[in-house]
Tab-separated table of C-alpha atoms and ligand atoms in Angstrom:
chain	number	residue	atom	x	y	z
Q	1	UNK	CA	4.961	-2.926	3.320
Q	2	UNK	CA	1.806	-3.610	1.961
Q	3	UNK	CA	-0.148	-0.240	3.322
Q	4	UNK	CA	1.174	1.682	0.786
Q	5	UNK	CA	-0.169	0.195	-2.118
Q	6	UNK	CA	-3.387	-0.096	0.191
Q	7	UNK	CA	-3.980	3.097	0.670
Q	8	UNK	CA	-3.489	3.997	-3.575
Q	9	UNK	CA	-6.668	1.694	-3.772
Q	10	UNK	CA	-9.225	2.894	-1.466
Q	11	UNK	CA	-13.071	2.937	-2.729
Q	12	UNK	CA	-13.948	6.509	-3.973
Q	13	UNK	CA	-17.345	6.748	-2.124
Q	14	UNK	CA	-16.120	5.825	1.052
Q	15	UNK	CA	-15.215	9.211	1.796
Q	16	UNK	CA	-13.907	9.818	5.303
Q	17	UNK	CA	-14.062	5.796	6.415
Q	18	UNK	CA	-11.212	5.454	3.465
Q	19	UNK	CA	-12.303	2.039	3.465
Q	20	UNK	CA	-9.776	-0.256	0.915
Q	21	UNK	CA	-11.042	-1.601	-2.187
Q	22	UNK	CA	-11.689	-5.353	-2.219
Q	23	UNK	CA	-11.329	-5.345	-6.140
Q	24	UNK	CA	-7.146	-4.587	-5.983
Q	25	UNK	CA	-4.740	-6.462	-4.477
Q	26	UNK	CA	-2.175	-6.051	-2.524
Q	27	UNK	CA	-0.066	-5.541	-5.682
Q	28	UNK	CA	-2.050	-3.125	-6.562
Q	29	UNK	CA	-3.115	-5.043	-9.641
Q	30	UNK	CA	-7.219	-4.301	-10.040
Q	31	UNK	CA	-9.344	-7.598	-10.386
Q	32	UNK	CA	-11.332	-7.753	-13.305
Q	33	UNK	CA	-13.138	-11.477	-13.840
Q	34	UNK	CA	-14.347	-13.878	-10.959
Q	35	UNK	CA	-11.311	-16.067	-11.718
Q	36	UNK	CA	-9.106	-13.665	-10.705
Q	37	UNK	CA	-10.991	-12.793	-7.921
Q	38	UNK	CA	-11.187	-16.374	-7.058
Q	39	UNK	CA	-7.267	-17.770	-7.404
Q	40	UNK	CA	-6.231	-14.838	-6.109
Q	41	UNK	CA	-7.834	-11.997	-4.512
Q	42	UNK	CA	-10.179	-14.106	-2.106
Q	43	UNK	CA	-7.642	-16.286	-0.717
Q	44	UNK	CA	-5.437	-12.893	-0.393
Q	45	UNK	CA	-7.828	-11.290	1.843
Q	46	UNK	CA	-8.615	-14.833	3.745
Q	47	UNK	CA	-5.057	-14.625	4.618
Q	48	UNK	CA	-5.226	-11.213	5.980
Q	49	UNK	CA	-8.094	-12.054	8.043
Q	50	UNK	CA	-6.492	-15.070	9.676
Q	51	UNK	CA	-2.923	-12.833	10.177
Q	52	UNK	CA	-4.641	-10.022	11.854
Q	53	UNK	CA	-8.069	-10.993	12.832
Q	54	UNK	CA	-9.701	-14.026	13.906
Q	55	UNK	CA	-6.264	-16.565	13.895
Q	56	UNK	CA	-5.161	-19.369	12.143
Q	57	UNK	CA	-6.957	-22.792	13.426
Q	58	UNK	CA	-4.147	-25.669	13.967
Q	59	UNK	CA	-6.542	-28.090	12.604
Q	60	UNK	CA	-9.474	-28.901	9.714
Q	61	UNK	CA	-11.482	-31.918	9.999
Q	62	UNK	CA	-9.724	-34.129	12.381
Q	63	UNK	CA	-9.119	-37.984	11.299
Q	64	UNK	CA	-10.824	-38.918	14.759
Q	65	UNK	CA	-13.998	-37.113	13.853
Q	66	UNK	CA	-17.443	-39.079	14.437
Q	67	UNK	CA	-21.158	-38.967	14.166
Q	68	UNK	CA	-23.084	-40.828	16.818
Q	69	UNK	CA	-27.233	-40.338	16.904
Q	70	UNK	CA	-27.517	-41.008	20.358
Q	71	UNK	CA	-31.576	-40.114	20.368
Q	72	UNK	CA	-34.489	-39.822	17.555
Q	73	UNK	CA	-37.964	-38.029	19.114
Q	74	UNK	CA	-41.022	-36.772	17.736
Q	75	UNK	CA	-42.144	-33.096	18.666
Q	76	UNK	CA	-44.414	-30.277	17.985
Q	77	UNK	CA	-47.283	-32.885	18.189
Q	78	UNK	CA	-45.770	-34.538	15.388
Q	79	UNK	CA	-44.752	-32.155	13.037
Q	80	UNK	CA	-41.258	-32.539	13.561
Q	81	UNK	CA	-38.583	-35.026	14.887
Q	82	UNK	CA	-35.654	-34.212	16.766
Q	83	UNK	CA	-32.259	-35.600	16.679
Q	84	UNK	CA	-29.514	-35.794	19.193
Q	85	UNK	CA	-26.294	-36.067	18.065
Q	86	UNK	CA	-22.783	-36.398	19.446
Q	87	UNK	CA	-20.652	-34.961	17.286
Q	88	UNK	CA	-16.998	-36.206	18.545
Q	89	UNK	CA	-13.728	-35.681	17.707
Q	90	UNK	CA	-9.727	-36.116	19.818
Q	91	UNK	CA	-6.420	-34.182	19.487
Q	92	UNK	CA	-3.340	-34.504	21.933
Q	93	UNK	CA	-4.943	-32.908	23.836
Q	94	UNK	CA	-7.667	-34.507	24.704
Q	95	UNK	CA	-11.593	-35.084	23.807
Q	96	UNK	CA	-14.826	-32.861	22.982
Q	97	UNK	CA	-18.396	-33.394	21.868
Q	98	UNK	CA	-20.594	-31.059	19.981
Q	99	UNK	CA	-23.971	-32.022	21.175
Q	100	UNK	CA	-26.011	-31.237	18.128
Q	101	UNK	CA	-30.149	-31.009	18.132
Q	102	UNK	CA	-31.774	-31.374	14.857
Q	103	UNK	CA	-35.251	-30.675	14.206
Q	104	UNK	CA	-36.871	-32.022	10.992
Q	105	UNK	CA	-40.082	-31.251	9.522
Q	106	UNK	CA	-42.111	-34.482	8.692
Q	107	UNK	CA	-44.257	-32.997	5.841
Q	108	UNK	CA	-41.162	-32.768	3.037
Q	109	UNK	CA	-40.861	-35.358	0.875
Q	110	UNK	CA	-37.422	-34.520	0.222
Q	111	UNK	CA	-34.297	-33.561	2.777
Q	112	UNK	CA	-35.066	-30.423	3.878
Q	113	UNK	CA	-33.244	-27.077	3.733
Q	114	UNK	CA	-31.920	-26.278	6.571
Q	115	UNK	CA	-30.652	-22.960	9.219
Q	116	UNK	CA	-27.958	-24.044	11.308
Q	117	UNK	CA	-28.200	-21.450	14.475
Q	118	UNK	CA	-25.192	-21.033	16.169
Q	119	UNK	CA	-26.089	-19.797	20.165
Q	120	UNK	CA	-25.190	-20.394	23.542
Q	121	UNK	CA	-27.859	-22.747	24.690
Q	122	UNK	CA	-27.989	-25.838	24.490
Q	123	UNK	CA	-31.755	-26.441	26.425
Q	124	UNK	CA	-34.840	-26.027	24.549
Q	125	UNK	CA	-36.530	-24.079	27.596
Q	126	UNK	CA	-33.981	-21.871	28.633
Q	127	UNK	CA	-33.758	-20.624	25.193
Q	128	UNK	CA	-37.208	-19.600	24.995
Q	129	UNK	CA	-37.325	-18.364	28.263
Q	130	UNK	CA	-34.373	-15.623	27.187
Q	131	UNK	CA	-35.766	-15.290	23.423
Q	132	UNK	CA	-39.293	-15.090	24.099
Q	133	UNK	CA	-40.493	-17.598	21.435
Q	134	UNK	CA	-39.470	-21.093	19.783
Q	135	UNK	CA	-37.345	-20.518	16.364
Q	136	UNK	CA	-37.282	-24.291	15.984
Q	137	UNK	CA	-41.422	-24.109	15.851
Q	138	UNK	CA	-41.160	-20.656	13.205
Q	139	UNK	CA	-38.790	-22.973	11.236
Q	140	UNK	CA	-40.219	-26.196	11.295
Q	141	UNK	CA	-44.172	-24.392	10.781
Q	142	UNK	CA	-41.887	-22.696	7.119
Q	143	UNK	CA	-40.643	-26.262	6.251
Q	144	UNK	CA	-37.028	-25.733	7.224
Q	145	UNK	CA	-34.313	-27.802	9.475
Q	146	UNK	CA	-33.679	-25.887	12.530
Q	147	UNK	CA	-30.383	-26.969	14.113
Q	148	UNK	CA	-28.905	-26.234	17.040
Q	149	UNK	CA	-25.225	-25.626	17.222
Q	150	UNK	CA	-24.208	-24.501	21.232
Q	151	UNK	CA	-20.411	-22.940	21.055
Q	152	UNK	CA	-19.808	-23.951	24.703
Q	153	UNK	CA	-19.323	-27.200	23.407
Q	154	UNK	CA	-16.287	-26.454	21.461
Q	155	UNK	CA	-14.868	-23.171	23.733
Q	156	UNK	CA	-15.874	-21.610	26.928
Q	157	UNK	CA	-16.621	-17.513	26.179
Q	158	UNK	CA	-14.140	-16.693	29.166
Q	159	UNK	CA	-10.190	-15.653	28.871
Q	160	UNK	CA	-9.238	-18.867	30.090
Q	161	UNK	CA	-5.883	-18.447	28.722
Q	162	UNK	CA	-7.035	-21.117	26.125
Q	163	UNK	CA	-6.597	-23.858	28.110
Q	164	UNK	CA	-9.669	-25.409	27.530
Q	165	UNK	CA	-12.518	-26.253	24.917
Q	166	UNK	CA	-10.765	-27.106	20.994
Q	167	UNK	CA	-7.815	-24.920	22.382
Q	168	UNK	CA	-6.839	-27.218	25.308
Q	169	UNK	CA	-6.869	-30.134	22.825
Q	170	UNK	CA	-5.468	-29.025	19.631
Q	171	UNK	CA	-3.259	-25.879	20.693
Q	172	UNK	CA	0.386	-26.379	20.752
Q	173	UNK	CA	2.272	-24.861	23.974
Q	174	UNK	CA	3.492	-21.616	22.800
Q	175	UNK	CA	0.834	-19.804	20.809
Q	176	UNK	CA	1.673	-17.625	17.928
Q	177	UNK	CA	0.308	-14.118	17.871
Q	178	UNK	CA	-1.649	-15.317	14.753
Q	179	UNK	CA	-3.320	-18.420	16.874
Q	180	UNK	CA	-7.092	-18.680	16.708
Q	181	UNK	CA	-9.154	-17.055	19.095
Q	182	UNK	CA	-12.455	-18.089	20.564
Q	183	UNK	CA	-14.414	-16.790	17.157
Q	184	UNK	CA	-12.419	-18.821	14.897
Q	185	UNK	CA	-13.060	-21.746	17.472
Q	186	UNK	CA	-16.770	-21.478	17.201
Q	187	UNK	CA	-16.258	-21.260	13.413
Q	188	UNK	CA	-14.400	-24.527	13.237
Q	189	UNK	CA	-17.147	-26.039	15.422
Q	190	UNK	CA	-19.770	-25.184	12.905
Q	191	UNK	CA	-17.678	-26.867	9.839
Q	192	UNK	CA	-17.792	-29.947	12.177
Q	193	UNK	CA	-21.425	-29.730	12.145
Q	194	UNK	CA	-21.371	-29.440	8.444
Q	195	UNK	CA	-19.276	-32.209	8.425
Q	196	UNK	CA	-22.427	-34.767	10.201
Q	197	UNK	CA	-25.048	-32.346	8.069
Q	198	UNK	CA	-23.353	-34.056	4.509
Q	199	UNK	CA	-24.060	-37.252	6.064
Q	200	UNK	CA	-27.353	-36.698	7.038
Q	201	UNK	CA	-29.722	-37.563	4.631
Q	202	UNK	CA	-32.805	-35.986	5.866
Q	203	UNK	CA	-30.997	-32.449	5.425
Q	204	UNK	CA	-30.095	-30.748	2.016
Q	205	UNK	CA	-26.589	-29.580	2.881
Q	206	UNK	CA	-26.576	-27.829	-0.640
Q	207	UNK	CA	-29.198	-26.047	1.153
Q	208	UNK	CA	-27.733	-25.275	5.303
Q	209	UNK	CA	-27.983	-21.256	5.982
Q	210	UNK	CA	-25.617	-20.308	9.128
Q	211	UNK	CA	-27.273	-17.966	10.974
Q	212	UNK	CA	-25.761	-16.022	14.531
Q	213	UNK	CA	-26.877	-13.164	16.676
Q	214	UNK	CA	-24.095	-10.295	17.981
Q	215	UNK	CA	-20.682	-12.922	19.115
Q	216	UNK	CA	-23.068	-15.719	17.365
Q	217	UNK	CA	-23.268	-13.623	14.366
Q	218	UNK	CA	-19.569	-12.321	14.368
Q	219	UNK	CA	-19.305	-16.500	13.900
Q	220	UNK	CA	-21.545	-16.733	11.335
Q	221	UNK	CA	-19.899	-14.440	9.041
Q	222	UNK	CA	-16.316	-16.075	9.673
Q	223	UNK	CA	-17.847	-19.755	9.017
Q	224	UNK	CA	-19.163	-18.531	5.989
Q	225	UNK	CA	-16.243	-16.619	4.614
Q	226	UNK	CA	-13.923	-20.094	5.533
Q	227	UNK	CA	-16.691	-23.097	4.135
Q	228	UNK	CA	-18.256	-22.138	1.277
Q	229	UNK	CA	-20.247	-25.178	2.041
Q	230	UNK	CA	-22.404	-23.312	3.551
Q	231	UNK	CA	-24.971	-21.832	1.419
Q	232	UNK	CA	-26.035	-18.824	3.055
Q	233	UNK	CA	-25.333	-16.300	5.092
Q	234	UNK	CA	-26.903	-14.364	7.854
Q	235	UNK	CA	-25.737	-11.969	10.717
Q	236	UNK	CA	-28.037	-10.665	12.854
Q	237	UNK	CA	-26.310	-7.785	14.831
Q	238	UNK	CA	-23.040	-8.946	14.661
Q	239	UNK	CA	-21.706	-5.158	14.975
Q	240	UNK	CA	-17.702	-4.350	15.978
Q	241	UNK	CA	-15.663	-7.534	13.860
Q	242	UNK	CA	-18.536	-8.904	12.872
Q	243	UNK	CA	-20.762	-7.126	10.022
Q	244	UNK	CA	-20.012	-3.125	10.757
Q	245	UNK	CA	-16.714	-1.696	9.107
Q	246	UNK	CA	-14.502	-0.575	11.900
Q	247	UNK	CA	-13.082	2.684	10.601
Q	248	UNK	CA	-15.485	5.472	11.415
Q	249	UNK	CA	-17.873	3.322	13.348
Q	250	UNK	CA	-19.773	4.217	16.628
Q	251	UNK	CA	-20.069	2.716	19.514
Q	252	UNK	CA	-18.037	-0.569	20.318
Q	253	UNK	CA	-13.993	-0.170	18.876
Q	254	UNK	CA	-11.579	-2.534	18.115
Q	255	UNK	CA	-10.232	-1.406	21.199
Q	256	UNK	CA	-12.910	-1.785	23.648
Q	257	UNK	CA	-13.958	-5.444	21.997
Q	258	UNK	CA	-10.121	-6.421	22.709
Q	259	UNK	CA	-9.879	-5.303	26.220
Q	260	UNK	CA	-13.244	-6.715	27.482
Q	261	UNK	CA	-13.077	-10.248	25.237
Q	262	UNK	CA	-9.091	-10.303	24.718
Q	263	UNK	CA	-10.014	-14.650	24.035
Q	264	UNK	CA	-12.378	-13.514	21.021
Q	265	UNK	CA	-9.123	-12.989	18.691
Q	266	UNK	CA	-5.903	-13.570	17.575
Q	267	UNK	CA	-3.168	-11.473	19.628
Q	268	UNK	CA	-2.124	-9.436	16.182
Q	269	UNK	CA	-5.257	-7.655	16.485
Q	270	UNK	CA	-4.671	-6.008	19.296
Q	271	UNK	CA	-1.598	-4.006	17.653
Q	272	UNK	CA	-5.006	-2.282	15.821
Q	273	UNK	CA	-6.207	-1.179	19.005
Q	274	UNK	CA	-7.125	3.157	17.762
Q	275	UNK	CA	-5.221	1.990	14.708
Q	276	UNK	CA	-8.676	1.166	12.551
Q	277	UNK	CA	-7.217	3.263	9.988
Q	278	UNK	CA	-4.037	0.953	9.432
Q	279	UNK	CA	-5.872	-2.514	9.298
Q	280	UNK	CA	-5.326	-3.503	5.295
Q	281	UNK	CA	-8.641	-4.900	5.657
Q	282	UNK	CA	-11.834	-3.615	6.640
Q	283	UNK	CA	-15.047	-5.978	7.315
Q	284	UNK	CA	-16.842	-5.432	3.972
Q	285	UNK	CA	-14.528	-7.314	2.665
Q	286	UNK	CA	-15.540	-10.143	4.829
Q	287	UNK	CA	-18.745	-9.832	3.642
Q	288	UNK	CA	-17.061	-9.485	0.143
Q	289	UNK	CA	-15.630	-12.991	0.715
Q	290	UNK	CA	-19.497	-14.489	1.117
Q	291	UNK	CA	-20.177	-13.622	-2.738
Q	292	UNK	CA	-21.428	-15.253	-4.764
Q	293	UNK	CA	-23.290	-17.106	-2.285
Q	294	UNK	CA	-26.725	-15.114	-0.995
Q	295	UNK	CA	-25.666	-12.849	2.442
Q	296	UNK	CA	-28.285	-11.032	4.764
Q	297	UNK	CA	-27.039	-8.560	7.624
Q	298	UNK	CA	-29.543	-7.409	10.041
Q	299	UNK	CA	-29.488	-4.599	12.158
Q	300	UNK	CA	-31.694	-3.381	15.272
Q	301	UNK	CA	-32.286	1.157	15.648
Q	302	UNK	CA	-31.968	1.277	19.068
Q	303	UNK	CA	-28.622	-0.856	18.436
Q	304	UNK	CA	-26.093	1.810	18.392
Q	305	UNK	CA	-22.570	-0.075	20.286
Q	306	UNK	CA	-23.268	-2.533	16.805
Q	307	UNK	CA	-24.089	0.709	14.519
Q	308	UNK	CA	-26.895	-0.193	12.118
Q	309	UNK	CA	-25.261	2.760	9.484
Q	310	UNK	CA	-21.519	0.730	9.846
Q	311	UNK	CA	-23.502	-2.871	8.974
Q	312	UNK	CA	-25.326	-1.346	5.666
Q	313	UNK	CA	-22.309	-0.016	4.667
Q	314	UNK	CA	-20.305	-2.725	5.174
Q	315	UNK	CA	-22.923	-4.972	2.850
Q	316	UNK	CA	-22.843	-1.573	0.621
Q	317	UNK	CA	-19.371	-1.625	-0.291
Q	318	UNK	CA	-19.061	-5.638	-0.371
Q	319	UNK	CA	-21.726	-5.360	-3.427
Q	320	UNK	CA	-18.507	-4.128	-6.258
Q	321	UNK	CA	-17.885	-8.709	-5.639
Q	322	UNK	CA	-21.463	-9.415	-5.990
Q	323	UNK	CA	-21.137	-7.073	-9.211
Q	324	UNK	CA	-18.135	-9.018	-10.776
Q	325	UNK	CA	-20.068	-12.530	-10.653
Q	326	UNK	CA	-23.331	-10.506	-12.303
Q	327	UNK	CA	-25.716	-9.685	-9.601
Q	328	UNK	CA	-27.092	-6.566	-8.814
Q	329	UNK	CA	-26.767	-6.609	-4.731
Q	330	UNK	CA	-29.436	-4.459	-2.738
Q	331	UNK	CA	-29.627	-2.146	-5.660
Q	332	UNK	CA	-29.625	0.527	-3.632
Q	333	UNK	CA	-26.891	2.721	-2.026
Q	334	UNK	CA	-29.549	4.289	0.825
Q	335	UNK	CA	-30.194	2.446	4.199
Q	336	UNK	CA	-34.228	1.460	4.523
Q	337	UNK	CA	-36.545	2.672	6.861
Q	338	UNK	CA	-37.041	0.828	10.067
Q	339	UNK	CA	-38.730	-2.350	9.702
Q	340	UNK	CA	-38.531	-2.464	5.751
Q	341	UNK	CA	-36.510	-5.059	4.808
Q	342	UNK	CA	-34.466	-4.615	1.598
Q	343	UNK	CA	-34.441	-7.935	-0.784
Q	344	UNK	CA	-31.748	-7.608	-3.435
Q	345	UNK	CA	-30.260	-9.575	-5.916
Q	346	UNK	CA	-28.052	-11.899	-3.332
Q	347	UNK	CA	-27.895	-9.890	-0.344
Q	348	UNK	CA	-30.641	-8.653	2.234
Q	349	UNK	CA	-30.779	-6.378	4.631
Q	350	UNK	CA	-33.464	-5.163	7.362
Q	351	UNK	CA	-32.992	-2.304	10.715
Q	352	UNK	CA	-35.963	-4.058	12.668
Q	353	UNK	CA	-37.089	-1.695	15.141
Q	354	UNK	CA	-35.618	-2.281	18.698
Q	355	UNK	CA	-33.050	-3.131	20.630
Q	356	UNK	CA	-30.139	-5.695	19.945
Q	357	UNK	CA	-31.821	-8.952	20.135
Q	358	UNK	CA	-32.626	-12.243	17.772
Q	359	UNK	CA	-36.237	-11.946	17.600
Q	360	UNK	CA	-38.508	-13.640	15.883
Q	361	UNK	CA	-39.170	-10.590	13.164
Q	362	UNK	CA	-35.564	-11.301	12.411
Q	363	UNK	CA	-35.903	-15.310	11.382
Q	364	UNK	CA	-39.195	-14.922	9.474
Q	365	UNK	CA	-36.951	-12.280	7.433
Q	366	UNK	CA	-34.344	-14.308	6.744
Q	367	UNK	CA	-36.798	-17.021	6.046
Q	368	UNK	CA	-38.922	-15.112	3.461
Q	369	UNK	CA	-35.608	-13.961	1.855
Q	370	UNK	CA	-34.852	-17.755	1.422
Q	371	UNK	CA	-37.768	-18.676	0.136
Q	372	UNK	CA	-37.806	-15.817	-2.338
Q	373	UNK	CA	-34.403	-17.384	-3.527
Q	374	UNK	CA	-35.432	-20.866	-3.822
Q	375	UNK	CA	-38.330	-19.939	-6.131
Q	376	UNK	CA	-36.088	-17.231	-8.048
Q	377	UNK	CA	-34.009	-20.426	-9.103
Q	378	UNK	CA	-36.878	-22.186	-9.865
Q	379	UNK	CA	-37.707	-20.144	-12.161
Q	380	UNK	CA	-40.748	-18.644	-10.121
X	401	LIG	C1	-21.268	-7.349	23.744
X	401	LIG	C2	-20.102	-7.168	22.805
X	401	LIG	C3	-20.596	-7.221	21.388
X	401	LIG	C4	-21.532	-8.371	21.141
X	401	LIG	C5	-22.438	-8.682	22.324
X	401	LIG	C6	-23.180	-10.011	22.280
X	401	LIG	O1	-20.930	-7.210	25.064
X	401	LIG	O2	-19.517	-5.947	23.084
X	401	LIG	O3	-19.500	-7.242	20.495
X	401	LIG	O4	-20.858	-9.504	20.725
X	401	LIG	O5	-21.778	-8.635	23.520
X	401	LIG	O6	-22.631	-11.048	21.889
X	401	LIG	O7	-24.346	-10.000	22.681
């Protein structure tokens, strides 16, 4: 079985977390050039991460999908206009409807660059009432698309025994253990709103960031590591099966995330359950599978059940990829202070002072890492 040749091929500096190297296959044959990495070691580890982690999805883009702009508004006294869309799509077992809102700056003069933020809201108010402030404003006022993606729309975040959302409509009767979970759901909600962003021609969608917070950001990472459409990257908080490496991590286990959200992943995973040790993957090499687009994890202090020290090593030991394709990562093996956010070659990384939470401190990072980015490859 493969964990033998896993365990010949762990990375020397992970010391007691014995984390496996994403640089060796299962084979045990070490990758040396991006083409290898890309034909085969990527799509190895994709496969491992459906089998034992977030499920296979029965379906891509479905035939039936359709874009339908049901509303066109101006907002923010002008400065932006918001768009409702429907987003719909039909399986045999029945119909859905993403209900998309996208905000676009007036000033460009070109289609903007864009954050797609996946959350559970799918009202305006109620999400600043819980956040405490307007990230379409802070994105619109920083000349980016702000759109709304609500994962209700495509799955319920209950153990419903997947009878409804995407799973009542696609799922066949008898689930394999390796059927998606609620995760992989969301994830194959956000490639549908890819899907409208390419056809919208006010957004860049060279340019569309996916961006989550904790289950949201546990989303993210998965959408990103399955469409490399999108461009970049960003989890804020996204802790146990999300960002943070499971093997040696505090706070929230494999075990206690199965037990209290058994919907969030395939059945497989549950055979890890206080057997971190024997996954063949760990989830650096999720971030591994980002590379070479640009990937920020954030972390809160006061955030312990996500484990800030799990997240930057996680991004730490994802950096060997970012190496092969000739960037330098964070360039820097040490975690940062509190509030001093790290911007490497590729990859950023901040532990905002606090407690586990998508504030505002949080977007205008990602944001100035972004903009940093756009003017590195402008040659600024
Ligand atoms: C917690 C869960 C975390 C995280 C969080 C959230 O209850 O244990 O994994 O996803 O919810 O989404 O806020």
């Amino acid at each position: 079985m493969q964990e033998s040749s896993i365990t010949k091929h762990l990375i020397e500096e992970s010391g007691e977390r014995k984390l496996p190297d994403p640089l060796y296959t299962n084979a045990g044959e070490q990758i040396i050039s991006t083409e290898q990495w890309e034909s085969n070691r990527r799509p190895e580890l994709l496969e491992m991460f459906k089998e034992h982690i977030y499920g296979r999805s029965p379906v891509n883009r479905p035939d039936s999908l359709s874009f339908n702009v049901v509303e066109t508004k101006s907002v923010m006294e002008g400065n932006a206009v918001l768009k409702k869309v429907d987003i719909s799509f039909e399986g045999p077992g029945g119909k859905g409807i993403i209900h998309l809102k996208v905000f676009v700056p007036t000033n460009l003069k070109k289609p903007a660059p864009a954050f797609v933020l996946i959350n559970k809201f799918n009202d305006e108010q109620e999400r600043k009432e819980m956040w405490g402030y307007s990230p379409e404003k802070s994105m619109i006022e920083r000349g980016y698309g702000a759109v709304f993606y609500c994962t209700a729309d495509v799955d319920p975040d209950e153990h419903d025994e997947f009878k409804n959302g995407v799973h009542g409509i696609y799922d066949e009767e008898q689930r394999p253990s390796d059927a998606w979970g609620t995760i992989a759901a969301w994830a194959w909600g956000a490639s549908r709103v890819m899907d409208y962003l390419e056809t919208d021609t006010d957004i860049d969608s060279d340019k569309v960031a996916i961006v989550g917070h904790s289950r949201s950001g546990k989303t993210a990472l998965w959408t990103g590591a399955l469409d490399e459409r999108f461009a970049f990257v960003i989890s804020n908080e996204s802790g146990s099966t999300g960002a943070a490496i499971s093997r040696g991590k505090i706070g929230e286990t494999i075990n206690q995330i199965n037990t209290k959200f058994p919907h969030w992943f395939n059945d497989n995973y549950k055979s890890f359950n206080d057997r971190e040790f024997e996954l063949p993957v760990d989830q650096h090499m999720l971030l591994s599978m980002i590379a070479p687009r640009p990937i920020y994890v954030a972390s809160a202090s006061e955030d312990l059940w996500c484990d800030p020290e799990s997240e930057f090593l996680s991004l730490s030991f994802a950096t060997s990829v970012y190496q092969l394709y000739g960037f330098k990562g964070l360039g820097t093996k040490q975690p940062p202070p509190i509030d001093s956010p790290i911007i490497g070659d590729q990859m950023g990384y901040h532990n905002r002072y606090g407690k586990h939470k998508l504030k505002e401190y949080d977007l205008v990072q990602f944001m100035n890492f972004w903009d940093g980015y756009f003017e590195k490859e402008n040659g600024h």
